[in-house]
Structure formats: structure tokens, C-alpha cells
Coordinates of N, CA and C in Angstrom, one line a residue:
M1 N 20.0 -41.0 -38.7 CA 19.9 -39.6 -38.5 C 18.7 -39.4 -37.5
E2 N 19.0 -38.9 -36.3 CA 18.0 -38.7 -35.3 C 17.2 -37.4 -35.5
A3 N 15.9 -37.5 -35.5 CA 15.1 -36.3 -35.6 C 15.2 -35.5 -34.3
I4 N 15.1 -34.2 -34.4 CA 15.2 -33.4 -33.2 C 13.8 -33.5 -32.5
K5 N 13.8 -33.9 -31.2 CA 12.6 -34.1 -30.4 C 12.4 -33.0 -29.3
L6 N 13.5 -32.3 -29.0 CA 13.4 -31.3 -28.0 C 14.3 -30.1 -28.4
I7 N 13.6 -28.9 -28.4 CA 14.3 -27.7 -28.7 C 14.2 -26.8 -27.4
V8 N 15.4 -26.5 -26.9 CA 15.5 -25.7 -25.6 C 16.0 -24.3 -26.0
G9 N 15.2 -23.3 -25.5 CA 15.7 -21.9 -25.6 C 16.3 -21.5 -24.3
L10 N 17.5 -21.0 -24.3 CA 18.1 -20.6 -23.0 C 17.8 -19.1 -22.8
G11 N 17.6 -18.8 -21.5 CA 17.4 -17.4 -21.1 C 17.2 -17.3 -19.6
N12 N 16.8 -16.2 -19.1 CA 16.4 -16.0 -17.7 C 15.0 -15.6 -17.6
P13 N 14.3 -16.1 -16.6 CA 12.9 -15.8 -16.4 C 12.8 -14.4 -15.7
G14 N 11.6 -13.8 -15.9 CA 11.4 -12.5 -15.2 C 11.4 -11.3 -16.2
R15 N 10.5 -10.4 -15.9 CA 10.3 -9.2 -16.8 C 11.6 -8.4 -17.0
E16 N 12.4 -8.3 -16.0 CA 13.6 -7.5 -16.1 C 14.7 -8.1 -17.1
Y17 N 14.5 -9.4 -17.5 CA 15.4 -10.0 -18.4 C 14.9 -10.2 -19.8
V18 N 13.6 -10.0 -20.0 CA 12.9 -10.3 -21.3 C 13.7 -9.8 -22.5
N19 N 14.2 -8.6 -22.5 CA 14.8 -8.0 -23.7 C 16.4 -8.0 -23.6
T20 N 16.9 -8.8 -22.7 CA 18.4 -8.9 -22.6 C 19.0 -9.9 -23.6
R21 N 20.2 -9.7 -24.0 CA 20.9 -10.5 -25.0 C 20.9 -12.0 -24.6
H22 N 21.0 -12.2 -23.3 CA 21.1 -13.6 -22.8 C 19.8 -14.4 -23.1
N23 N 18.7 -13.7 -23.4 CA 17.5 -14.3 -23.7 C 17.2 -14.6 -25.2
A24 N 18.2 -14.5 -26.0 CA 18.1 -14.8 -27.4 C 17.5 -16.2 -27.7
G25 N 17.8 -17.2 -26.9 CA 17.3 -18.5 -27.0 C 15.8 -18.5 -26.8
F26 N 15.3 -17.8 -25.8 CA 13.9 -17.6 -25.5 C 13.2 -17.0 -26.7
W27 N 13.8 -16.0 -27.3 CA 13.1 -15.3 -28.4 C 12.9 -16.3 -29.5
W28 N 14.0 -17.1 -29.8 CA 13.9 -18.1 -30.9 C 12.8 -19.1 -30.7
V29 N 12.8 -19.7 -29.5 CA 11.8 -20.8 -29.2 C 10.4 -20.2 -29.2
T30 N 10.2 -19.0 -28.7 CA 8.9 -18.3 -28.7 C 8.4 -18.2 -30.1
Q31 N 9.3 -17.7 -31.1 CA 8.9 -17.6 -32.5 C 8.6 -19.0 -33.1
C32 N 9.4 -20.0 -32.7 CA 9.2 -21.4 -33.1 C 7.8 -21.9 -32.7
A33 N 7.4 -21.6 -31.5 CA 6.1 -22.0 -30.9 C 5.0 -21.4 -31.8
E34 N 5.2 -20.2 -32.2 CA 4.1 -19.6 -33.1 C 4.1 -20.3 -34.4
I35 N 5.2 -20.5 -35.0 CA 5.2 -21.2 -36.3 C 4.6 -22.6 -36.3
T36 N 5.0 -23.4 -35.2 CA 4.5 -24.7 -35.1 C 3.2 -24.9 -34.4
R37 N 2.7 -23.7 -33.9 CA 1.4 -23.7 -33.2 C 1.4 -24.5 -32.0
I38 N 2.5 -24.5 -31.3 CA 2.7 -25.3 -30.0 C 2.4 -24.3 -28.9
G39 N 1.4 -24.5 -28.1 CA 1.1 -23.7 -27.0 C 2.1 -23.9 -25.8
L40 N 2.7 -22.8 -25.3 CA 3.6 -22.9 -24.2 C 2.9 -22.5 -22.9
K41 N 3.1 -23.4 -21.9 CA 2.5 -23.1 -20.6 C 3.4 -23.5 -19.4
P42 N 3.2 -23.0 -18.3 CA 4.1 -23.4 -17.1 C 4.0 -24.9 -16.9
E43 N 5.1 -25.5 -16.7 CA 5.2 -27.0 -16.4 C 6.1 -27.1 -15.2
P44 N 5.6 -27.0 -14.0 CA 6.4 -27.1 -12.8 C 7.3 -28.3 -12.6
R45 N 6.8 -29.5 -13.1 CA 7.6 -30.7 -13.0 C 8.9 -30.6 -13.8
F46 N 8.9 -29.7 -14.8 CA 10.1 -29.5 -15.6 C 10.8 -28.2 -15.3
F47 N 10.3 -27.5 -14.3 CA 10.9 -26.2 -13.9 C 11.0 -25.3 -15.1
A48 N 9.9 -25.2 -15.9 CA 9.9 -24.6 -17.2 C 8.6 -24.1 -17.7
V49 N 8.6 -23.3 -18.8 CA 7.5 -23.1 -19.6 C 7.7 -24.0 -20.8
A50 N 6.7 -24.9 -21.1 CA 7.0 -25.9 -22.1 C 5.7 -26.2 -22.9
G51 N 5.9 -26.8 -24.1 CA 4.8 -27.3 -24.9 C 5.2 -28.4 -25.7
R52 N 4.2 -29.2 -26.3 CA 4.6 -30.3 -27.2 C 3.6 -30.5 -28.2
Q53 N 4.1 -30.9 -29.3 CA 3.2 -31.2 -30.5 C 3.3 -32.7 -30.7
L54 N 2.2 -33.3 -30.7 CA 2.1 -34.8 -31.0 C 2.0 -35.1 -32.4
G55 N 2.4 -36.2 -32.8 CA 2.3 -36.6 -34.2 C 3.2 -37.8 -34.4
D56 N 3.6 -38.0 -35.7 CA 4.6 -39.1 -35.9 C 5.8 -39.0 -35.0
E57 N 6.3 -37.8 -34.9 CA 7.4 -37.5 -34.1 C 7.0 -36.4 -33.1
A58 N 7.0 -36.6 -31.8 CA 6.6 -35.6 -30.9 C 7.7 -34.5 -30.9
L59 N 7.3 -33.3 -30.8 CA 8.3 -32.2 -30.7 C 8.0 -31.5 -29.4
H60 N 9.0 -31.3 -28.5 CA 8.9 -30.6 -27.3 C 9.7 -29.3 -27.4
L61 N 9.1 -28.2 -26.9 CA 9.7 -26.9 -26.8 C 9.9 -26.6 -25.3
L62 N 11.0 -26.1 -24.9 CA 11.3 -25.8 -23.5 C 12.0 -24.5 -23.2
L63 N 11.4 -23.7 -22.3 CA 12.1 -22.5 -21.8 C 12.3 -22.7 -20.3
P64 N 13.5 -23.1 -19.9 CA 13.8 -23.3 -18.5 C 13.5 -22.0 -17.7
Q65 N 12.9 -22.2 -16.5 CA 12.6 -21.0 -15.7 C 13.5 -21.1 -14.4
T66 N 14.7 -21.7 -14.5 CA 15.6 -22.0 -13.4 C 16.7 -20.9 -13.3
F67 N 16.7 -19.9 -14.2 CA 17.8 -19.0 -14.4 C 18.9 -19.8 -15.2
M68 N 19.6 -19.0 -16.0 CA 20.6 -19.6 -16.9 C 21.5 -20.6 -16.3
N69 N 22.1 -20.3 -15.1 CA 23.1 -21.2 -14.5 C 22.6 -22.5 -14.1
L70 N 21.3 -22.7 -14.1 CA 20.7 -24.0 -13.7 C 19.8 -24.6 -14.7
S71 N 20.0 -24.2 -16.0 CA 19.2 -24.7 -17.1 C 19.2 -26.2 -17.2
G72 N 20.3 -26.9 -16.9 CA 20.4 -28.3 -17.0 C 19.4 -29.1 -16.2
K73 N 19.0 -28.5 -15.0 CA 18.0 -29.1 -14.2 C 16.7 -29.3 -14.9
S74 N 16.3 -28.3 -15.6 CA 15.0 -28.3 -16.4 C 15.1 -29.3 -17.6
V75 N 16.2 -29.1 -18.4 CA 16.5 -29.9 -19.6 C 16.5 -31.4 -19.2
A76 N 17.3 -31.8 -18.2 CA 17.4 -33.2 -17.7 C 16.0 -33.7 -17.3
A77 N 15.3 -32.9 -16.6 CA 14.0 -33.4 -16.0 C 13.1 -33.8 -17.2
L78 N 13.0 -33.0 -18.2 CA 12.1 -33.3 -19.4 C 12.7 -34.5 -20.2
M79 N 14.0 -34.5 -20.4 CA 14.6 -35.5 -21.2 C 14.4 -36.9 -20.5
H80 N 14.6 -36.9 -19.2 CA 14.4 -38.2 -18.5 C 13.0 -38.7 -18.5
F81 N 12.0 -37.7 -18.3 CA 10.6 -38.1 -18.3 C 10.1 -38.7 -19.6
Y82 N 10.5 -38.0 -20.7 CA 10.1 -38.5 -22.0 C 11.1 -39.4 -22.7
K83 N 12.2 -39.7 -22.0 CA 13.2 -40.6 -22.6 C 13.7 -40.1 -23.9
I84 N 14.1 -38.9 -24.0 CA 14.6 -38.3 -25.2 C 16.2 -38.4 -25.2
P85 N 16.7 -39.0 -26.3 CA 18.2 -39.2 -26.3 C 18.9 -37.9 -26.6
V86 N 20.1 -37.8 -26.2 CA 20.9 -36.5 -26.3 C 21.0 -36.1 -27.8
E87 N 21.0 -37.1 -28.7 CA 21.1 -36.8 -30.1 C 19.9 -36.1 -30.7
A88 N 18.8 -36.1 -29.9 CA 17.6 -35.5 -30.4 C 17.3 -34.1 -29.7
L89 N 18.4 -33.6 -29.1 CA 18.3 -32.3 -28.4 C 19.0 -31.2 -29.2
L90 N 18.3 -30.0 -29.3 CA 18.8 -28.8 -29.9 C 18.7 -27.7 -28.8
V91 N 19.8 -27.1 -28.5 CA 19.8 -26.0 -27.5 C 20.1 -24.7 -28.3
V92 N 19.2 -23.7 -28.1 CA 19.3 -22.4 -28.8 C 19.8 -21.4 -27.8
H93 N 20.9 -20.7 -28.1 CA 21.5 -19.8 -27.1 C 22.2 -18.6 -27.7
D94 N 22.4 -17.6 -26.9 CA 23.2 -16.4 -27.3 C 24.6 -16.8 -27.4
E95 N 25.3 -16.2 -28.4 CA 26.7 -16.6 -28.6 C 27.6 -15.3 -28.7
L96 N 28.5 -15.1 -27.8 CA 29.4 -13.9 -27.8 C 30.4 -13.9 -28.9
D97 N 30.8 -15.1 -29.4 CA 31.8 -15.2 -30.4 C 31.3 -15.0 -31.9
L98 N 30.0 -14.7 -32.0 CA 29.4 -14.4 -33.3 C 28.8 -13.0 -33.2
Q99 N 28.9 -12.3 -34.3 CA 28.3 -10.9 -34.4 C 26.8 -11.0 -34.5
P100 N 26.1 -9.9 -34.0 CA 24.6 -9.9 -34.2 C 24.3 -10.1 -35.7
G101 N 23.4 -10.9 -36.0 CA 23.0 -11.2 -37.4 C 23.5 -12.5 -37.9
E102 N 24.4 -13.1 -37.1 CA 25.0 -14.5 -37.4 C 24.2 -15.5 -36.6
A103 N 24.0 -16.7 -37.3 CA 23.4 -17.8 -36.6 C 24.2 -19.1 -37.1
R104 N 24.6 -19.9 -36.3 CA 25.3 -21.1 -36.7 C 24.8 -22.3 -35.9
L105 N 24.7 -23.4 -36.7 CA 24.4 -24.7 -36.1 C 25.7 -25.5 -35.9
K106 N 25.8 -26.2 -34.8 CA 26.9 -27.1 -34.6 C 26.5 -28.2 -33.6
K107 N 27.3 -29.3 -33.7 CA 27.1 -30.4 -32.7 C 28.3 -30.5 -31.9
G108 N 28.1 -30.6 -30.6 CA 29.2 -30.8 -29.6 C 30.1 -29.6 -29.5
G109 N 31.3 -29.8 -29.1 CA 32.3 -28.7 -28.8 C 32.2 -28.4 -27.3
G110 N 32.9 -27.3 -27.0 CA 33.0 -26.8 -25.6 C 31.8 -26.0 -25.3
H111 N 31.8 -25.5 -24.0 CA 30.7 -24.6 -23.6 C 31.1 -23.1 -23.7
G112 N 32.3 -22.9 -24.0 CA 32.8 -21.5 -24.3 C 32.5 -20.5 -23.1
G113 N 32.4 -21.1 -21.9 CA 32.1 -20.2 -20.7 C 30.6 -19.9 -20.6
H114 N 29.8 -20.4 -21.5 CA 28.3 -20.2 -21.4 C 27.8 -21.0 -20.2
N115 N 27.3 -20.4 -19.2 CA 26.8 -21.1 -18.0 C 25.6 -22.0 -18.2
G116 N 24.8 -21.6 -19.2 CA 23.6 -22.5 -19.5 C 24.1 -23.8 -20.1
L117 N 25.0 -23.7 -21.1 CA 25.6 -24.9 -21.7 C 26.3 -25.7 -20.7
K118 N 27.1 -25.0 -19.8 CA 27.9 -25.7 -18.8 C 27.0 -26.6 -17.9
D119 N 25.9 -26.0 -17.5 CA 25.0 -26.8 -16.6 C 24.3 -27.9 -17.3
I120 N 23.9 -27.7 -18.5 CA 23.2 -28.8 -19.3 C 24.2 -29.9 -19.4
A121 N 25.5 -29.6 -19.8 CA 26.5 -30.6 -19.9 C 26.7 -31.4 -18.6
A122 N 26.7 -30.6 -17.5 CA 26.9 -31.3 -16.2 C 25.8 -32.2 -15.9
Q123 N 24.5 -31.8 -16.2 CA 23.4 -32.7 -15.9 C 23.3 -33.9 -16.8
L124 N 23.6 -33.7 -18.1 CA 23.5 -34.8 -19.1 C 24.8 -35.6 -19.2
G125 N 25.9 -35.1 -18.6 CA 27.1 -35.9 -18.7 C 27.8 -35.8 -20.0
T126 N 27.4 -34.9 -20.9 CA 28.0 -34.8 -22.2 C 27.8 -33.4 -22.8
L127 N 28.6 -33.0 -23.7 CA 28.5 -31.7 -24.5 C 28.1 -32.1 -25.9
D128 N 27.9 -33.3 -26.2 CA 27.7 -33.8 -27.5 C 26.2 -33.7 -28.0
F129 N 25.7 -32.5 -27.9 CA 24.3 -32.2 -28.4 C 24.3 -31.1 -29.4
W130 N 23.3 -30.9 -30.2 CA 23.2 -29.9 -31.2 C 22.9 -28.5 -30.5
R131 N 23.5 -27.5 -31.1 CA 23.3 -26.1 -30.6 C 23.0 -25.2 -31.8
L132 N 22.1 -24.2 -31.6 CA 21.9 -23.2 -32.6 C 22.4 -21.9 -31.8
R133 N 23.5 -21.4 -32.3 CA 24.2 -20.2 -31.7 C 23.8 -18.9 -32.4
L134 N 23.2 -18.1 -31.6 CA 22.7 -16.8 -32.1 C 23.7 -15.7 -31.7
G135 N 24.3 -15.1 -32.7 CA 25.3 -14.0 -32.3 C 24.7 -12.8 -31.7
V136 N 25.4 -12.4 -30.6 CA 25.0 -11.2 -29.9 C 26.2 -10.2 -29.8
G137 N 27.4 -10.7 -30.3 CA 28.6 -9.9 -30.3 C 29.3 -10.0 -28.9
H138 N 30.4 -9.4 -28.8 CA 31.2 -9.4 -27.6 C 31.5 -8.0 -27.1
P139 N 31.5 -7.7 -25.8 CA 31.7 -6.4 -25.3 C 33.2 -5.9 -25.5
G140 N 34.1 -6.8 -25.7 CA 35.5 -6.5 -25.9 C 36.4 -6.9 -24.8
H141 N 35.9 -7.0 -23.6 CA 36.7 -7.4 -22.5 C 35.9 -8.4 -21.6
K142 N 36.6 -9.5 -21.2 CA 36.0 -10.6 -20.4 C 35.2 -10.0 -19.2
S143 N 35.8 -9.0 -18.5 CA 35.2 -8.5 -17.3 C 33.8 -7.8 -17.5
E144 N 33.5 -7.5 -18.8 CA 32.3 -6.8 -19.1 C 31.2 -7.7 -19.6
V145 N 31.5 -9.0 -19.8 CA 30.6 -10.0 -20.3 C 29.2 -10.1 -19.6
S146 N 29.3 -10.3 -18.3 CA 28.1 -10.5 -17.5 C 27.1 -9.3 -17.6
N147 N 27.6 -8.1 -17.5 CA 26.8 -6.9 -17.6 C 26.3 -6.8 -19.1
Y148 N 27.1 -7.1 -20.0 CA 26.7 -7.1 -21.5 C 25.6 -8.0 -21.8
V149 N 25.6 -9.2 -21.4 CA 24.6 -10.2 -21.8 C 23.3 -9.9 -21.0
L150 N 23.4 -9.3 -19.8 CA 22.2 -9.0 -19.0 C 21.6 -7.6 -19.3
N151 N 22.0 -7.0 -20.5 CA 21.4 -5.8 -21.0 C 20.9 -6.0 -22.4
P152 N 19.9 -5.1 -22.8 CA 19.3 -5.2 -24.1 C 20.4 -4.8 -25.2
P153 N 20.2 -5.4 -26.4 CA 21.1 -5.0 -27.5 C 20.7 -3.6 -28.0
K154 N 21.6 -2.9 -28.6 CA 21.3 -1.6 -29.3 C 20.2 -1.9 -30.4
V155 N 19.5 -0.9 -30.8 CA 18.4 -1.0 -31.7 C 18.9 -1.7 -33.0
D156 N 20.0 -1.3 -33.6 CA 20.5 -1.9 -34.8 C 20.9 -3.3 -34.6
E157 N 21.5 -3.6 -33.5 CA 21.9 -5.0 -33.1 C 20.7 -5.9 -33.0
M158 N 19.6 -5.3 -32.4 CA 18.4 -6.1 -32.2 C 17.8 -6.5 -33.6
G159 N 17.9 -5.5 -34.5 CA 17.4 -5.8 -35.8 C 18.2 -6.9 -36.5
E160 N 19.5 -6.9 -36.3 CA 20.3 -8.0 -36.8 C 20.0 -9.4 -36.2
I161 N 19.8 -9.3 -34.9 CA 19.5 -10.6 -34.1 C 18.2 -11.1 -34.6
E162 N 17.2 -10.3 -34.7 CA 15.9 -10.7 -35.2 C 16.0 -11.3 -36.6
S163 N 16.8 -10.7 -37.4 CA 17.0 -11.2 -38.8 C 17.6 -12.6 -38.8
A164 N 18.6 -12.8 -37.9 CA 19.2 -14.1 -37.8 C 18.2 -15.1 -37.3
I165 N 17.4 -14.7 -36.3 CA 16.3 -15.6 -35.8 C 15.4 -16.1 -37.0
M166 N 14.9 -15.1 -37.7 CA 14.0 -15.4 -38.8 C 14.7 -16.3 -39.9
R167 N 16.0 -16.0 -40.2 CA 16.7 -16.8 -41.2 C 16.9 -18.2 -40.7
S168 N 17.2 -18.4 -39.4 CA 17.4 -19.7 -38.9 C 16.1 -20.5 -38.7
L169 N 15.0 -19.8 -38.5 CA 13.7 -20.5 -38.5 C 13.3 -21.1 -39.8
H170 N 13.9 -20.5 -40.9 CA 13.6 -21.0 -42.3 C 14.2 -22.5 -42.4
V171 N 15.1 -22.9 -41.6 CA 15.7 -24.2 -41.7 C 15.0 -25.2 -40.7
L172 N 13.9 -24.7 -40.1 CA 13.2 -25.5 -39.1 C 12.8 -26.9 -39.7
P173 N 12.2 -26.9 -40.9 CA 11.8 -28.2 -41.4 C 13.0 -29.2 -41.5
E174 N 14.1 -28.8 -41.9 CA 15.3 -29.7 -42.0 C 15.7 -30.1 -40.6
I175 N 15.7 -29.2 -39.6 CA 16.1 -29.5 -38.2 C 15.1 -30.5 -37.7
L176 N 13.8 -30.4 -37.9 CA 12.8 -31.3 -37.3 C 12.9 -32.7 -37.9
R177 N 13.3 -32.8 -39.2 CA 13.4 -34.1 -39.7 C 14.8 -34.8 -39.5
G178 N 15.6 -34.0 -38.8 CA 16.9 -34.6 -38.4 C 18.0 -34.4 -39.5
D179 N 17.7 -33.6 -40.5 CA 18.7 -33.4 -41.6 C 19.5 -32.1 -41.2
L180 N 20.3 -32.2 -40.2 CA 21.0 -31.1 -39.7 C 22.1 -30.6 -40.6
S181 N 22.6 -31.6 -41.5 CA 23.7 -31.1 -42.4 C 23.1 -30.3 -43.5
A182 N 21.9 -30.6 -43.9 CA 21.2 -29.7 -44.9 C 20.8 -28.4 -44.3
A183 N 20.4 -28.4 -43.0 CA 20.1 -27.2 -42.3 C 21.3 -26.3 -42.2
M184 N 22.4 -26.9 -41.9 CA 23.7 -26.1 -41.7 C 24.1 -25.5 -43.0
L185 N 24.0 -26.3 -44.1 CA 24.4 -25.8 -45.4 C 23.6 -24.6 -45.8
K186 N 22.3 -24.7 -45.6 CA 21.3 -23.7 -46.0 C 21.6 -22.4 -45.1
L187 N 21.7 -22.6 -43.8 CA 21.9 -21.5 -42.9 C 23.2 -20.8 -43.0
H188 N 24.3 -21.6 -43.3 CA 25.6 -21.1 -43.3 C 26.1 -20.5 -44.6
T189 N 25.2 -20.7 -45.7 CA 25.6 -20.3 -47.0 C 25.0 -18.8 -47.2
K190 N 25.9 -17.9 -47.5 CA 25.5 -16.5 -47.8 C 24.9 -16.4 -49.2
V191 N 23.8 -15.7 -49.2 CA 23.1 -15.5 -50.5 C 23.3 -14.1 -51.0

């Protein structure tokens, strides 16, 4: 069981994107940085804002600054530099197929049209990595998706997304020690 060594939050850089649904991965990793006390700073060699915690198992946090469609460039740069295997990667991203308030862990699968996942898979040559999917809901029609993810959620939806972020951060200890099945059980079980 491989411990997670790199957590990537997907989003778009720039003030105009800060509160958009597509930045749910950024929100999660920013909260994770606070909990783990990992300082995030610009890292030009990784095309990102990044930080790391040293210890028995180094933990890297990464917020690619390449825009969503080129996220893989940043992820691959850091993974190659630190020789992190794909089994130790967790990508946190917005998920149209889940409602706001839902969070799901899974390993592998398709990219579901998500351009960030698509580019990471292209750069790494595989889709077989862990994902934490944060539900943002679906606008109802495929043609509305781009506009939908690049806009902020409604106030009640934002509350639900924040609640899912906090709930999923409760399984961070299991995630970090590589016990993803325990993390999934805890996260996916309704109480």
C-alpha cells in the first residue's frame, strides 16, 4: 500500500477564477496546506504554487499555474523531479457528475471530459492514479458546461461544497498513510 506523496489541486490561476467551480481542487489543497502547516509558494520549475513537508514520508502539495488544460505539465515536472510513482498521486478536482456536497475517492477510470485529468493522463501515460472528486453539479446540458464551471456556485451550493471539503479533509490521515480503502469507507458512508 503506497502512501500518498503528492496531492494536486486542480484549478485555474488568476483572480477572476478564484471563486469558480473549476477551482474546487485549489480550495481543497489550500485547506489541506493549513491543516498540515505546509507553506505554499511559487515554484517556477514546476509551473506551480507548491509546498512540501519533510519527515518519514515527504508530502508535496501542488497547485498548477498552467491553467486547467495544461495541468499535466506541472504534475509531471514535480513527479519526475522527486521521482514520485503514479500510485502515490492524488488529484483533487471538481466533478460535474456529483452533486454539491458529495465527495468521492476513486482510483483510475476515465477522465469524463475533464481537461485537467485528460492532460495529466497524457503527460503521465496513464489514468491509473487516485482522485478525490468534489461534486459541483451539472448545468443540465453539455453546451453549458464550460460557462458553468467558470462561474461561482450559488451561495447554497458553495455551502454544500465547503461541507464536502471539510468532510473529505477528515480522512486526510488515512489518505496520507496510504490506507485509501479506509478513507473511502469513512468518506462514502452516510452518517
